[in-house]
Each structure stands twice: as structure tokens, then as C-alpha cells.
Short mmCIF file of C-alpha atoms and ligand atoms in Angstrom, two decimals:
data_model
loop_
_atom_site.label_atom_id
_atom_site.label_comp_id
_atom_site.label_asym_id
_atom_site.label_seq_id
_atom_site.Cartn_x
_atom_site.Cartn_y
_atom_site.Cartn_z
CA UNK A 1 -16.27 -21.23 26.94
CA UNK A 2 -16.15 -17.93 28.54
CA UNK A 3 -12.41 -16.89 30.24
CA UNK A 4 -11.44 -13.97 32.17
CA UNK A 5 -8.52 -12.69 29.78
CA UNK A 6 -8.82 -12.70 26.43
CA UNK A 7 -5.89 -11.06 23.95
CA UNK A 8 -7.09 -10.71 20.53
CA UNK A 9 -4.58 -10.85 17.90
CA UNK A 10 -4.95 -9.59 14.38
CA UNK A 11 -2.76 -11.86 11.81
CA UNK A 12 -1.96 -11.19 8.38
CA UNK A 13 1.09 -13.35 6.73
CA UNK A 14 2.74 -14.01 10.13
CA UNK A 15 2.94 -17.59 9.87
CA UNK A 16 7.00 -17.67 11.18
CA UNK A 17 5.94 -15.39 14.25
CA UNK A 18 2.69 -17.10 15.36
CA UNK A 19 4.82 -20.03 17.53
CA UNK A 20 6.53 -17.78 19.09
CA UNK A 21 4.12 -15.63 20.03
CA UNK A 22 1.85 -18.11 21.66
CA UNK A 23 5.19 -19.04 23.72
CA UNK A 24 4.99 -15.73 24.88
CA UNK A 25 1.87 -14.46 24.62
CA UNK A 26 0.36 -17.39 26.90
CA UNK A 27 3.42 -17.33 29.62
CA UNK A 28 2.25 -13.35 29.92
CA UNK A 29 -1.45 -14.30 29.99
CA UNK A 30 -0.58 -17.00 32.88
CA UNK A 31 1.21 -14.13 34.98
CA UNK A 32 -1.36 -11.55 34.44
CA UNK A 33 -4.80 -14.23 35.40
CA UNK A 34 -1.86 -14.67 38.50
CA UNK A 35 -3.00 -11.65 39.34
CA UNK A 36 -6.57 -11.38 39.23
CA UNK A 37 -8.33 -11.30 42.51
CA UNK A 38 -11.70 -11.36 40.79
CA UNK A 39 -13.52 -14.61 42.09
CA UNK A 40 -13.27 -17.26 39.42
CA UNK A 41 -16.89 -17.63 38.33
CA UNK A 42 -17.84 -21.33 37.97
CA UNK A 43 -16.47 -23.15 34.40
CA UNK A 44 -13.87 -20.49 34.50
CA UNK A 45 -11.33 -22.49 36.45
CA UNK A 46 -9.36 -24.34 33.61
CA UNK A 47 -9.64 -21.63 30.99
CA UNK A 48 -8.55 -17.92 32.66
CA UNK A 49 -7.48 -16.97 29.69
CA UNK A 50 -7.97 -17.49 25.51
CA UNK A 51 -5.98 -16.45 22.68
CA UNK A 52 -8.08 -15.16 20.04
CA UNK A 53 -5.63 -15.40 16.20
CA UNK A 54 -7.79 -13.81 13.42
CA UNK A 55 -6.48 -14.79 10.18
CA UNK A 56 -7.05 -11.77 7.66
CA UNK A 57 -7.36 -13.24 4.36
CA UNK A 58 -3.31 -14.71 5.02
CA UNK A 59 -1.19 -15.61 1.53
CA UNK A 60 1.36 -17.91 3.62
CA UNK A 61 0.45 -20.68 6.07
CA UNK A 62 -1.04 -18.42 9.12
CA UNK A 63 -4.03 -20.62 8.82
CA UNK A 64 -2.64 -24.27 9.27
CA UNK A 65 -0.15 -22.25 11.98
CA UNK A 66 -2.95 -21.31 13.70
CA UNK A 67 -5.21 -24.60 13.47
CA UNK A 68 -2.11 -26.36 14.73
CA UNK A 69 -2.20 -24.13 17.90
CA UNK A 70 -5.52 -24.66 18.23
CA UNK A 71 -5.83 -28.38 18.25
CA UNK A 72 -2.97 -28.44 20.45
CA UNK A 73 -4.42 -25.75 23.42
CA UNK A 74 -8.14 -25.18 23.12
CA UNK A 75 -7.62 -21.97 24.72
CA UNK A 76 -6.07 -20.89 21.20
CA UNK A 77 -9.31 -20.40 18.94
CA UNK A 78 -9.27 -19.11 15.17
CA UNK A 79 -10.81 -17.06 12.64
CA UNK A 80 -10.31 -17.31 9.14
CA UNK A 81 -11.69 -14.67 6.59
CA UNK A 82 -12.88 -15.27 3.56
CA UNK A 83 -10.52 -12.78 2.44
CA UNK A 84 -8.39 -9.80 3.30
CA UNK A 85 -10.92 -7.50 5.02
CA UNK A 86 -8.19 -5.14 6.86
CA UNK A 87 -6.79 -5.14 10.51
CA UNK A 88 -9.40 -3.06 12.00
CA UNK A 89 -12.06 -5.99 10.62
CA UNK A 90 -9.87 -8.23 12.15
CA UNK A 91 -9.88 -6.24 15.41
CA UNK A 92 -13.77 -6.18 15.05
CA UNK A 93 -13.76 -9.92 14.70
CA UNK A 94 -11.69 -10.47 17.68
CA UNK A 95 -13.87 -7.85 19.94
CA UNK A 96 -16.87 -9.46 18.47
CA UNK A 97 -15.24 -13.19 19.48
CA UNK A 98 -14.26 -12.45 22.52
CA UNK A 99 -15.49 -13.63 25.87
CA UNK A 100 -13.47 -12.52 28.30
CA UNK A 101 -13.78 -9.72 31.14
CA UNK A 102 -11.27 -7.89 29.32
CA UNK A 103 -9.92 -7.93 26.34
CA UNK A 104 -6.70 -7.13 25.40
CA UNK A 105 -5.51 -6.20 21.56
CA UNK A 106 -1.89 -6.55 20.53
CA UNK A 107 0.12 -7.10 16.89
CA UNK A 108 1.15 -10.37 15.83
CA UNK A 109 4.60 -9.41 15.01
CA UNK A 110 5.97 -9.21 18.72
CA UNK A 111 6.15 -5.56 18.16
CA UNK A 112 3.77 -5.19 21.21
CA UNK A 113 5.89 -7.28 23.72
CA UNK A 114 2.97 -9.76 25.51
CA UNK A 115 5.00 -9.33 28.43
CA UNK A 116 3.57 -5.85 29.22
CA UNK A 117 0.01 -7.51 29.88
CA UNK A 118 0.13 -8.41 33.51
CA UNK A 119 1.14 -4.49 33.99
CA UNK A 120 -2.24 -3.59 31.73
CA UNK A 121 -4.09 -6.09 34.34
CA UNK A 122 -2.71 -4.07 37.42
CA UNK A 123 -4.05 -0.98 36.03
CA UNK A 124 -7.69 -2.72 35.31
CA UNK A 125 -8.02 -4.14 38.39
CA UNK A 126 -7.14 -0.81 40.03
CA UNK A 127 -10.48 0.92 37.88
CA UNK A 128 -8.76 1.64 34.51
CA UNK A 129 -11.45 0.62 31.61
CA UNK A 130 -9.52 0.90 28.34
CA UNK A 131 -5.32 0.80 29.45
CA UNK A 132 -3.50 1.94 26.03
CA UNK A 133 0.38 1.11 25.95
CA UNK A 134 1.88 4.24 24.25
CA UNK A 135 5.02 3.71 22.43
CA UNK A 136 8.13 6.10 23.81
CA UNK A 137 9.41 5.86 20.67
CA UNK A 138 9.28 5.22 16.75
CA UNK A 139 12.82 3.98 15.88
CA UNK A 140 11.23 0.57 14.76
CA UNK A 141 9.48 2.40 11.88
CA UNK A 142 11.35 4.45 8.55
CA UNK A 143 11.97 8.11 8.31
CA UNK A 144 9.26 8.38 5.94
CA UNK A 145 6.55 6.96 7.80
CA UNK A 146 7.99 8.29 10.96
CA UNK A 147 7.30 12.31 9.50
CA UNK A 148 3.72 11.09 8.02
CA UNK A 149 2.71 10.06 11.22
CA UNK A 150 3.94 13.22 13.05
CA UNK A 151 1.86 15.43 10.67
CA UNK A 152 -1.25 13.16 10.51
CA UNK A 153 -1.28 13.24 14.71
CA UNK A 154 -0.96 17.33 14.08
CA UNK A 155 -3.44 17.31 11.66
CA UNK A 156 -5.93 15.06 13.52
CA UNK A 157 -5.46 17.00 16.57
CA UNK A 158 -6.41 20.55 15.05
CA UNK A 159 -9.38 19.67 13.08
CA UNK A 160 -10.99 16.05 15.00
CA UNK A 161 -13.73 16.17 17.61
CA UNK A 162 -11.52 13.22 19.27
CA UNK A 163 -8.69 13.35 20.94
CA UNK A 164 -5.96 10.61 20.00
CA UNK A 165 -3.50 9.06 22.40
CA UNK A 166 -0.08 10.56 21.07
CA UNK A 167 1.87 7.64 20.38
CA UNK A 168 -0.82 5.05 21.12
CA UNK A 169 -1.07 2.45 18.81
CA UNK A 170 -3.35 -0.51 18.87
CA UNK A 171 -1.98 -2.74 21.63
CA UNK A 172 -4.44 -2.05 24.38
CA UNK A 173 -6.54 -3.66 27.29
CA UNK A 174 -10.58 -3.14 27.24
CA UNK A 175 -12.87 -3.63 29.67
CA UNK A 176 -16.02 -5.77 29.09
CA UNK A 177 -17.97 -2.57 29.03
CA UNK A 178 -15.38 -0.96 26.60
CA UNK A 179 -15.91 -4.19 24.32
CA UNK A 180 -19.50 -3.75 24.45
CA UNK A 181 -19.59 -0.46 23.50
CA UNK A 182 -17.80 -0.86 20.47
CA UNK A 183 -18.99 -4.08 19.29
CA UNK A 184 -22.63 -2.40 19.62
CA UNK A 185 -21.36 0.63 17.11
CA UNK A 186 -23.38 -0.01 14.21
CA UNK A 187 -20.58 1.64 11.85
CA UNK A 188 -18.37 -0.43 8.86
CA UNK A 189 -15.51 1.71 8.63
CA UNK A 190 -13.89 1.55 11.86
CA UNK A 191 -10.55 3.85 13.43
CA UNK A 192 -10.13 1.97 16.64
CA UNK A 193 -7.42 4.11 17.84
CA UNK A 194 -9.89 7.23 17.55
CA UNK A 195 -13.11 4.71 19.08
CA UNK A 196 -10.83 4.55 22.06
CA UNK A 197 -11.03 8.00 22.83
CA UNK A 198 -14.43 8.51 21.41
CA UNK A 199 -16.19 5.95 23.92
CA UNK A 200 -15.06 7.65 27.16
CA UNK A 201 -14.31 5.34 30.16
CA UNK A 202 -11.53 5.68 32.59
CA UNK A 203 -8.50 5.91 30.89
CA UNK A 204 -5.18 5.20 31.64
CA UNK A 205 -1.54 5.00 29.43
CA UNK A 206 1.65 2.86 29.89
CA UNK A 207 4.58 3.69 27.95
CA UNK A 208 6.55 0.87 26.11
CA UNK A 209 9.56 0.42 23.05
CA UNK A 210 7.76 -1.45 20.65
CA UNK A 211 10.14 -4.30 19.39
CA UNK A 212 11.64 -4.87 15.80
CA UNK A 213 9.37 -7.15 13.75
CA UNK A 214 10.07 -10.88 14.65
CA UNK A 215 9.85 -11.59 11.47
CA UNK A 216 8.02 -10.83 7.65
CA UNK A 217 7.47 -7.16 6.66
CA UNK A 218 5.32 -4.49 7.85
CA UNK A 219 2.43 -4.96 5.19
CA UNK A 220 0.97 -1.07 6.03
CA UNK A 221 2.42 0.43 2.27
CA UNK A 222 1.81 4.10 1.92
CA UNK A 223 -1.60 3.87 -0.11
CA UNK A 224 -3.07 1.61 2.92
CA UNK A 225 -1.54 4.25 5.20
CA UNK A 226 -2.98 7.46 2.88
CA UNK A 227 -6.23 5.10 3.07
CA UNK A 228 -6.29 4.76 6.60
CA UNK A 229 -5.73 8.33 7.21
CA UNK A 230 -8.41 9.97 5.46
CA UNK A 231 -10.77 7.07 6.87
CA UNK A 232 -9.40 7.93 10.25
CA UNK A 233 -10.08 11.73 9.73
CA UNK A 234 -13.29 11.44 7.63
CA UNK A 235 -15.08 9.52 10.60
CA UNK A 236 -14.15 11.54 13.23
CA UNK A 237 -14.82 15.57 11.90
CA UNK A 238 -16.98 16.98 9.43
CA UNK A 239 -14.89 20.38 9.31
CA UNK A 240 -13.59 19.43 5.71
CA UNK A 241 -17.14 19.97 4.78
CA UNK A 242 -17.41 22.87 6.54
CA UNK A 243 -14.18 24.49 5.81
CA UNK A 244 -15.47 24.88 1.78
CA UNK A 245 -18.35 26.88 2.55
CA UNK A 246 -15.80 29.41 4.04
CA UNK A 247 -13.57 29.15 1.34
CA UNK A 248 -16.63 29.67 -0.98
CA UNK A 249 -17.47 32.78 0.71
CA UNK A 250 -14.16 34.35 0.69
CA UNK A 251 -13.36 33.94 -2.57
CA UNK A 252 -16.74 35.22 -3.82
CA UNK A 253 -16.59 38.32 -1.41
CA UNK A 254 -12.83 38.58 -3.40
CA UNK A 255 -14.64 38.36 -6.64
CA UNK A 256 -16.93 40.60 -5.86
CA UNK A 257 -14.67 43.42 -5.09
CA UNK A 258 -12.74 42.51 -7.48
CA UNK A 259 -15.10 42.87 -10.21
CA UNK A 260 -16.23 45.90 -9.23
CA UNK A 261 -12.86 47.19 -9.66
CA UNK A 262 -12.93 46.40 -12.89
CA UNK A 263 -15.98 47.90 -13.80
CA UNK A 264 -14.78 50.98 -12.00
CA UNK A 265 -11.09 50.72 -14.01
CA UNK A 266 -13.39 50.17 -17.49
CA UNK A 267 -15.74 52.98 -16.85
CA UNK A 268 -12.49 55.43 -15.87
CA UNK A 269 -10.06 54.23 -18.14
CA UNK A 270 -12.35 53.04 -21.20
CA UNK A 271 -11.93 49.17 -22.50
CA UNK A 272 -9.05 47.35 -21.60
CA UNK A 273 -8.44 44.19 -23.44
CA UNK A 274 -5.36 42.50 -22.29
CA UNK A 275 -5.62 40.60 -19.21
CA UNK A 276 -4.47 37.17 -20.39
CA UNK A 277 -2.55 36.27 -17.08
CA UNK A 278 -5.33 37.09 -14.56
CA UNK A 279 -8.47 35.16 -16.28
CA UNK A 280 -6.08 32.22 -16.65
CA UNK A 281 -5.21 32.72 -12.74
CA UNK A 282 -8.35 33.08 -11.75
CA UNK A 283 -9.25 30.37 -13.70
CA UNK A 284 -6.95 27.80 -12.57
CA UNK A 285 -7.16 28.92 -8.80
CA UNK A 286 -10.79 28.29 -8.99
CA UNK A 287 -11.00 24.91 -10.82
CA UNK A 288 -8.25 23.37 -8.59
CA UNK A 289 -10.00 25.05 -5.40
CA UNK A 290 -13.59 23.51 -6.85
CA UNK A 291 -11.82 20.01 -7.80
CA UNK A 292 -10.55 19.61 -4.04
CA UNK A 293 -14.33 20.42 -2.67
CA UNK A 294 -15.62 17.76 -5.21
CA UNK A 295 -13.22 15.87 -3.51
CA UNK A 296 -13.77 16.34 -0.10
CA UNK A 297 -17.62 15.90 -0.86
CA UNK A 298 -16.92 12.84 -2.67
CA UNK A 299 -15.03 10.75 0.19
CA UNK A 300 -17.87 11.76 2.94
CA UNK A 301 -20.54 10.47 -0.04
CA UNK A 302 -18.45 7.75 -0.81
CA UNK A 303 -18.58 6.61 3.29
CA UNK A 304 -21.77 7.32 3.48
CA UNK A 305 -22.93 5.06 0.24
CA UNK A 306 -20.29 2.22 1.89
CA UNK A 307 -22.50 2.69 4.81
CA UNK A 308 -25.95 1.95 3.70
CA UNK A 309 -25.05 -0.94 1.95
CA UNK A 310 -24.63 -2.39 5.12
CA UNK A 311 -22.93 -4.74 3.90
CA UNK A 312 -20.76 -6.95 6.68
CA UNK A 313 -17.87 -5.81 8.43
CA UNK A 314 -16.07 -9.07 7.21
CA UNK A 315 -16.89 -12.44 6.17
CA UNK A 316 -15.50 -15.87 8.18
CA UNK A 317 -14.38 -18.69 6.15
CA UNK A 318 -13.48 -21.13 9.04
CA UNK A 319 -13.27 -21.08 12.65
CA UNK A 320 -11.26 -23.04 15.15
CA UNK A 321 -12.07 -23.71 18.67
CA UNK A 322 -15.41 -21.55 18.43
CA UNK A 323 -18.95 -22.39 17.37
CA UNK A 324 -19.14 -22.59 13.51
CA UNK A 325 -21.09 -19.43 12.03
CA UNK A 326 -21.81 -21.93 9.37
CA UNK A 327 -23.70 -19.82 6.32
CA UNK A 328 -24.61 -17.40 7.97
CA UNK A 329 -22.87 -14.17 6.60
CA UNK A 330 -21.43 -11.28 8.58
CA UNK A 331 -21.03 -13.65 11.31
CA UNK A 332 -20.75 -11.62 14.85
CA UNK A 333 -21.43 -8.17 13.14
CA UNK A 334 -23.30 -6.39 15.46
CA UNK A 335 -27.47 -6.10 15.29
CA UNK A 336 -28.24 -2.95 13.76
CA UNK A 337 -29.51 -0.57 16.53
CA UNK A 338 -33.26 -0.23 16.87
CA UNK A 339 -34.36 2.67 15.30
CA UNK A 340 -35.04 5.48 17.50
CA UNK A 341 -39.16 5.82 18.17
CA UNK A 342 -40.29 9.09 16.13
CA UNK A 343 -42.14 11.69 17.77
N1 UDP B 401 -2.59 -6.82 9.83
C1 UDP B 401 -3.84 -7.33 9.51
N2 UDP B 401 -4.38 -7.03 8.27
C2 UDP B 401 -3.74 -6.24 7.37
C3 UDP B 401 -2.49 -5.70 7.72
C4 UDP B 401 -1.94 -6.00 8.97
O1 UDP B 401 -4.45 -8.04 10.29
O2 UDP B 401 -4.28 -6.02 6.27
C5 UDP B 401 -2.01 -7.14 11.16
C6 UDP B 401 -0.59 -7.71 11.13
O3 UDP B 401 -0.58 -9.11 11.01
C7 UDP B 401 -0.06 -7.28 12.48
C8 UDP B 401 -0.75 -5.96 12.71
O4 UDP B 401 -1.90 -5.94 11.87
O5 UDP B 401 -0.42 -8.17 13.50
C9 UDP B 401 0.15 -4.78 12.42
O6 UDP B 401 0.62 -4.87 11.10
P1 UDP B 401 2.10 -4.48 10.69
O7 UDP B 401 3.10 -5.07 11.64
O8 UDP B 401 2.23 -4.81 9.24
O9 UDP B 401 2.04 -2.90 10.89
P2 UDP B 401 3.10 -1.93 11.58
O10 UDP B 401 3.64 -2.62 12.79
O11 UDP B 401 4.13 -1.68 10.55
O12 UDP B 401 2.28 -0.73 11.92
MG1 MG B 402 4.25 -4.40 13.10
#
């Protein structure tokens, strides 16, 4: 059943927040649809808006929390995976779900208050495509993971093709087009924040405090975040590659001169034998500098091998309130793109 406002929620061990959320979450969806002057196509009248709760692989009772919301509002429809597949996956899902004419993405938690939605809506329906609510401030997250964040954003920023929304997290409102466009990217490894900016589209930003957790514990640790990072950087610029082959060159055109001062210092001066401390520099310099290439090679081969597998974004174990993939694997992953005609 197709609805005009869809909010897609990603859920992983939130089962305590979920009730209130739909409280919330559906008295902001019922103000925002308020809003829309679009003419309500026909079928659309009793469902303006659905709730889309995709369980990620949940430990605690998300599941029966959501199928209890579901059989009690058939606007609220679910998607189990078959395991934990990661909240961009569950994202995907969601955008892949989706029906509505746009599509708005916020955290399970209450971190993203729901009641910032109708606001999103004002700026769609005034020509904004992708609306991104930017937080004015981080004192909901540790020290820690505030100063990673700072220098990842820094980081990203000098080397990325993409631009990211400073501050923007994942609570944000996408036009059908927007959706679309991203659920036709044929890529597994996704970085929605940086897709935002990659697609284009009319942009526009609406700053917000994100909220403490409702409840349960931020499950991001710092090896997901580390993970996330170099997925986020690794799909958006290829200058790590590049950046060795300058290295490379430098330190051979060092080399170079440097041998030939030695061979200028042995001819002059006759043999010279101890030199202990400068092979073992050299040395060390040059295997760390070579490991870290290796390295850098090795997470671009490893995406691209995690690519041609093609294996599914993520796999559905049950569904609530939406047709039954049944067997089918990969359920909603997008076609792969025709290949290009050669010439
Ligand atoms: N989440 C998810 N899969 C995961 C981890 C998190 O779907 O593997 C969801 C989680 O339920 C929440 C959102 O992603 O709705 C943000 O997670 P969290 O609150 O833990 O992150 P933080 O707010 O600390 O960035
Ligand atoms: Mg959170």
C-alpha cells in the first residue's frame, strides 16, 4: 500500500524505545501529512503515512516489539534480518521498502526527535530533495568519540571527492527521486552520509540537539567506528592509492642521491665500514613505509573482492505488514545495472 510519508527506522536492540517511539514518531508523521498540499492520489486516503522498523539481526525482543506494532497499526510494517547486517543495510532495506513520496530516515533511540519531521516536510514541499537535520551539537556523545569524529570530518574533507554535511548525521528526509537514486546504486558497501552529498539534488540543512538515548547503549564501539571510517573514506577517494606512488618517488629520488653520496664519500675517503645506525634506519623506515602501502592496497582489493561477490546487501528473515520475499535471497537489493553497450 503505497503512502505519501514514509520514515524508515533502523533498529538494533531497542526493544524498550520502540513504544515510545511509535507514540511519537506517528503523532509527528500525522502533523507533517497535515501539511501536505500534494493531492491525495486515490488508495492514499487512509494510509498518508507508514512506519518502516528494520530489525538488524536484534539480541533482545525488537522483533515481537515490532510485530506487536504491526498487528496493532498496519501502517507499522517490519523487517527482520537474518542476522546483523549493519545500520547502513538496514537503511538500504528501509529505502528499498519504502513507498512513500519521501522518505524520511531517523535513529531508533529518540536521539533524532520525530518531532522535527513536519519542519523537514516544509522544506520539501518548498523544492528541497534530500533535507539533512544537522546536529548543533555533540554533548550526547563521549570525549573520545567526540575528538575521532572531529579529525575523521578533517580528514574526509582534505582528501574525499565528496563533500560531507558537517555535523549531519543520518536523520534525513529524501525525495522519491533521491530514494531512487540510491536504491538503483549497484554498490554493497554503502556510506549514506557521503551518498547524500554524492547524488546531488537540491539540498537543504536544519539544525537540531540530538536527544540523550531513551534508553539501551549506543552499540557503535570503536572497531565498528574505525570500520566505518575507512569504509567511509575508501569509497569515496582513491588518493590513498595515489598518495604511495608519490611517496615511492620521493624516497627513491632520496636514495638515489643518497647513494651517490656514498659512492662519492667511498671513492674520497676509501672504505668505510661502520654505518650500523643508518642501514637499520633506512631499513625500518622503508619496511614500515612499504607495510602501510600493502595496506592501503589491501583494503581497496579487499572492497573490491567484497564487491564482485555480489553477494546481497542483507538477507530478510521475516516481514510484517509487507509482501513476503519468501526464498528469494537478497530480497529488494537492487537489479544490477545493465551493462553499458561496448563500442
Ligand atoms: N543500528 C543498527 N545496526 C547496528 C547498529 C546500530 O541498525 O549494527 C541502529 C540503532 O538501533 C539506532 C541507530 O542505528 O537506531 C544508531 O545507533 P546508535 O544509537 O547505537 O548510534 P549513535 O547514536 O551512538 O551514533
Ligand atoms: Mg543513538
Amino acid at each position: 500500500m503505497p503512502a505519501l510519508l514514509s520514515a524508515v527506522v533502523p533498529v538494533f536492540n531497542e526493544a524498550e524505545g520502540l513504544a515510545p517511539l511509535y507514540e511519537r514518531l506517528s503523532a509527528a508523521l500525522d502533523a507533517a501529512t497535515a501539511l501536505l498540499t500534494h493531492e491525495v492520489p486515490q488508495g492514499f486516503e487512509s494510509d498518508r503515512w507508514e512506519i518502516l522498523l528494520v530489525d538488524d539481526g536484534s539480541r533482545d525482543a525488537s522483533w515481537q516489539e515490532i510485530a506487536a506494532l504491526a498487528s496493532g497499526d498496519r501502517r507499522v510494517k517490519g523487517i527482520r534480518f537474518a542476522r546483523n547486517f549493519g545500520k547502513e543495510a538496514a537503511m538500504a532495506a528501509g529505502l528499498h521498502a519504502a513507498r512513500g513520496q519521501a522518505v524520511v530516515i531517523l535513529d531508533a533511540d529518540l536521539q533524532h526527535p520525530p518531532e522535527l519531521i513536519p519542519q523537514m516536510v516544509a522544506l520539501w514541499q518548498q523544492g528541497a530533495q534530500i533535507v539533512t537535520a544537522v546536529r548543533t551539537d555533540r554533548e550526547t556523545d563521549p570525549l573520545w568519540r567526540r575528538a575521532l569524529t572531529r579529525l575523521f570530518y578533517r580528514l574526509y574533507q582534505a582528501i574525499s571527492e565528496v563533500a560531507l554535511t558537517p555535523g549531519g548525521g543520518d536523520f534525513r528526509l529524501l525525495d522519491r527521486r533521491v530514494v531512487a537514486a540510491l536504491n538503483a546504486l549497484p554498490e554493497r558497501k554503502r556510506f549514506l552520509k557521503g551518498l547524500a552529498n554524492w547524488v546531488g539534488f537540491t539540498h537543504q540543512t536544519i539544525p537540531f540537539r540530538p536527544a540523550a538515548r531513551h534508553a539501551g547503549r549506543s552499540a557503535w564501539s570503536l572497531r565498528k567506528l574505525w570500520r566505518y571510517a575507512i569504509d567511509g573514506l575508501v569509497s569515496f577517494t582513491t588518493l590513498p592509492l595515489h598518495i604511495w606512488s608519490s611517496i615511492g618517488a620521493l624516497v627513491a629520488l632520496l636514495s638515489a642521491g643518497y647513494g651517490g653520496y656514498l659512492i662519492l664519500r667511498t671513492l674520497v675517503f676509501g672504505r668505510d665500514v661502520p654505518g650500523y645506525a643508518s642501514i637499520m634506519v633506512a631499513i625500518l623506515f622503508l619496511s614500515g613505509v612499504q607495510l602501510i602501502s600493502l595496506g592501503v592496497l589491501g583494503e581497496y582489493l579487499g572492497r573490491v573482492f567484497e564487491e564482485v561477490k555480489r553477494r546481497p546487501l542483507y538477507l530478510v528473515g521475516e516481514v510484517a505488514n509487507l509482501p513476503d520475499p519468501g526464498v528469494a535471497p537478497g530480497f529488494g537489493v537492487a537489479a544490477p545495472p545493465a551493462q553499458p553497450e561496448r563500442k
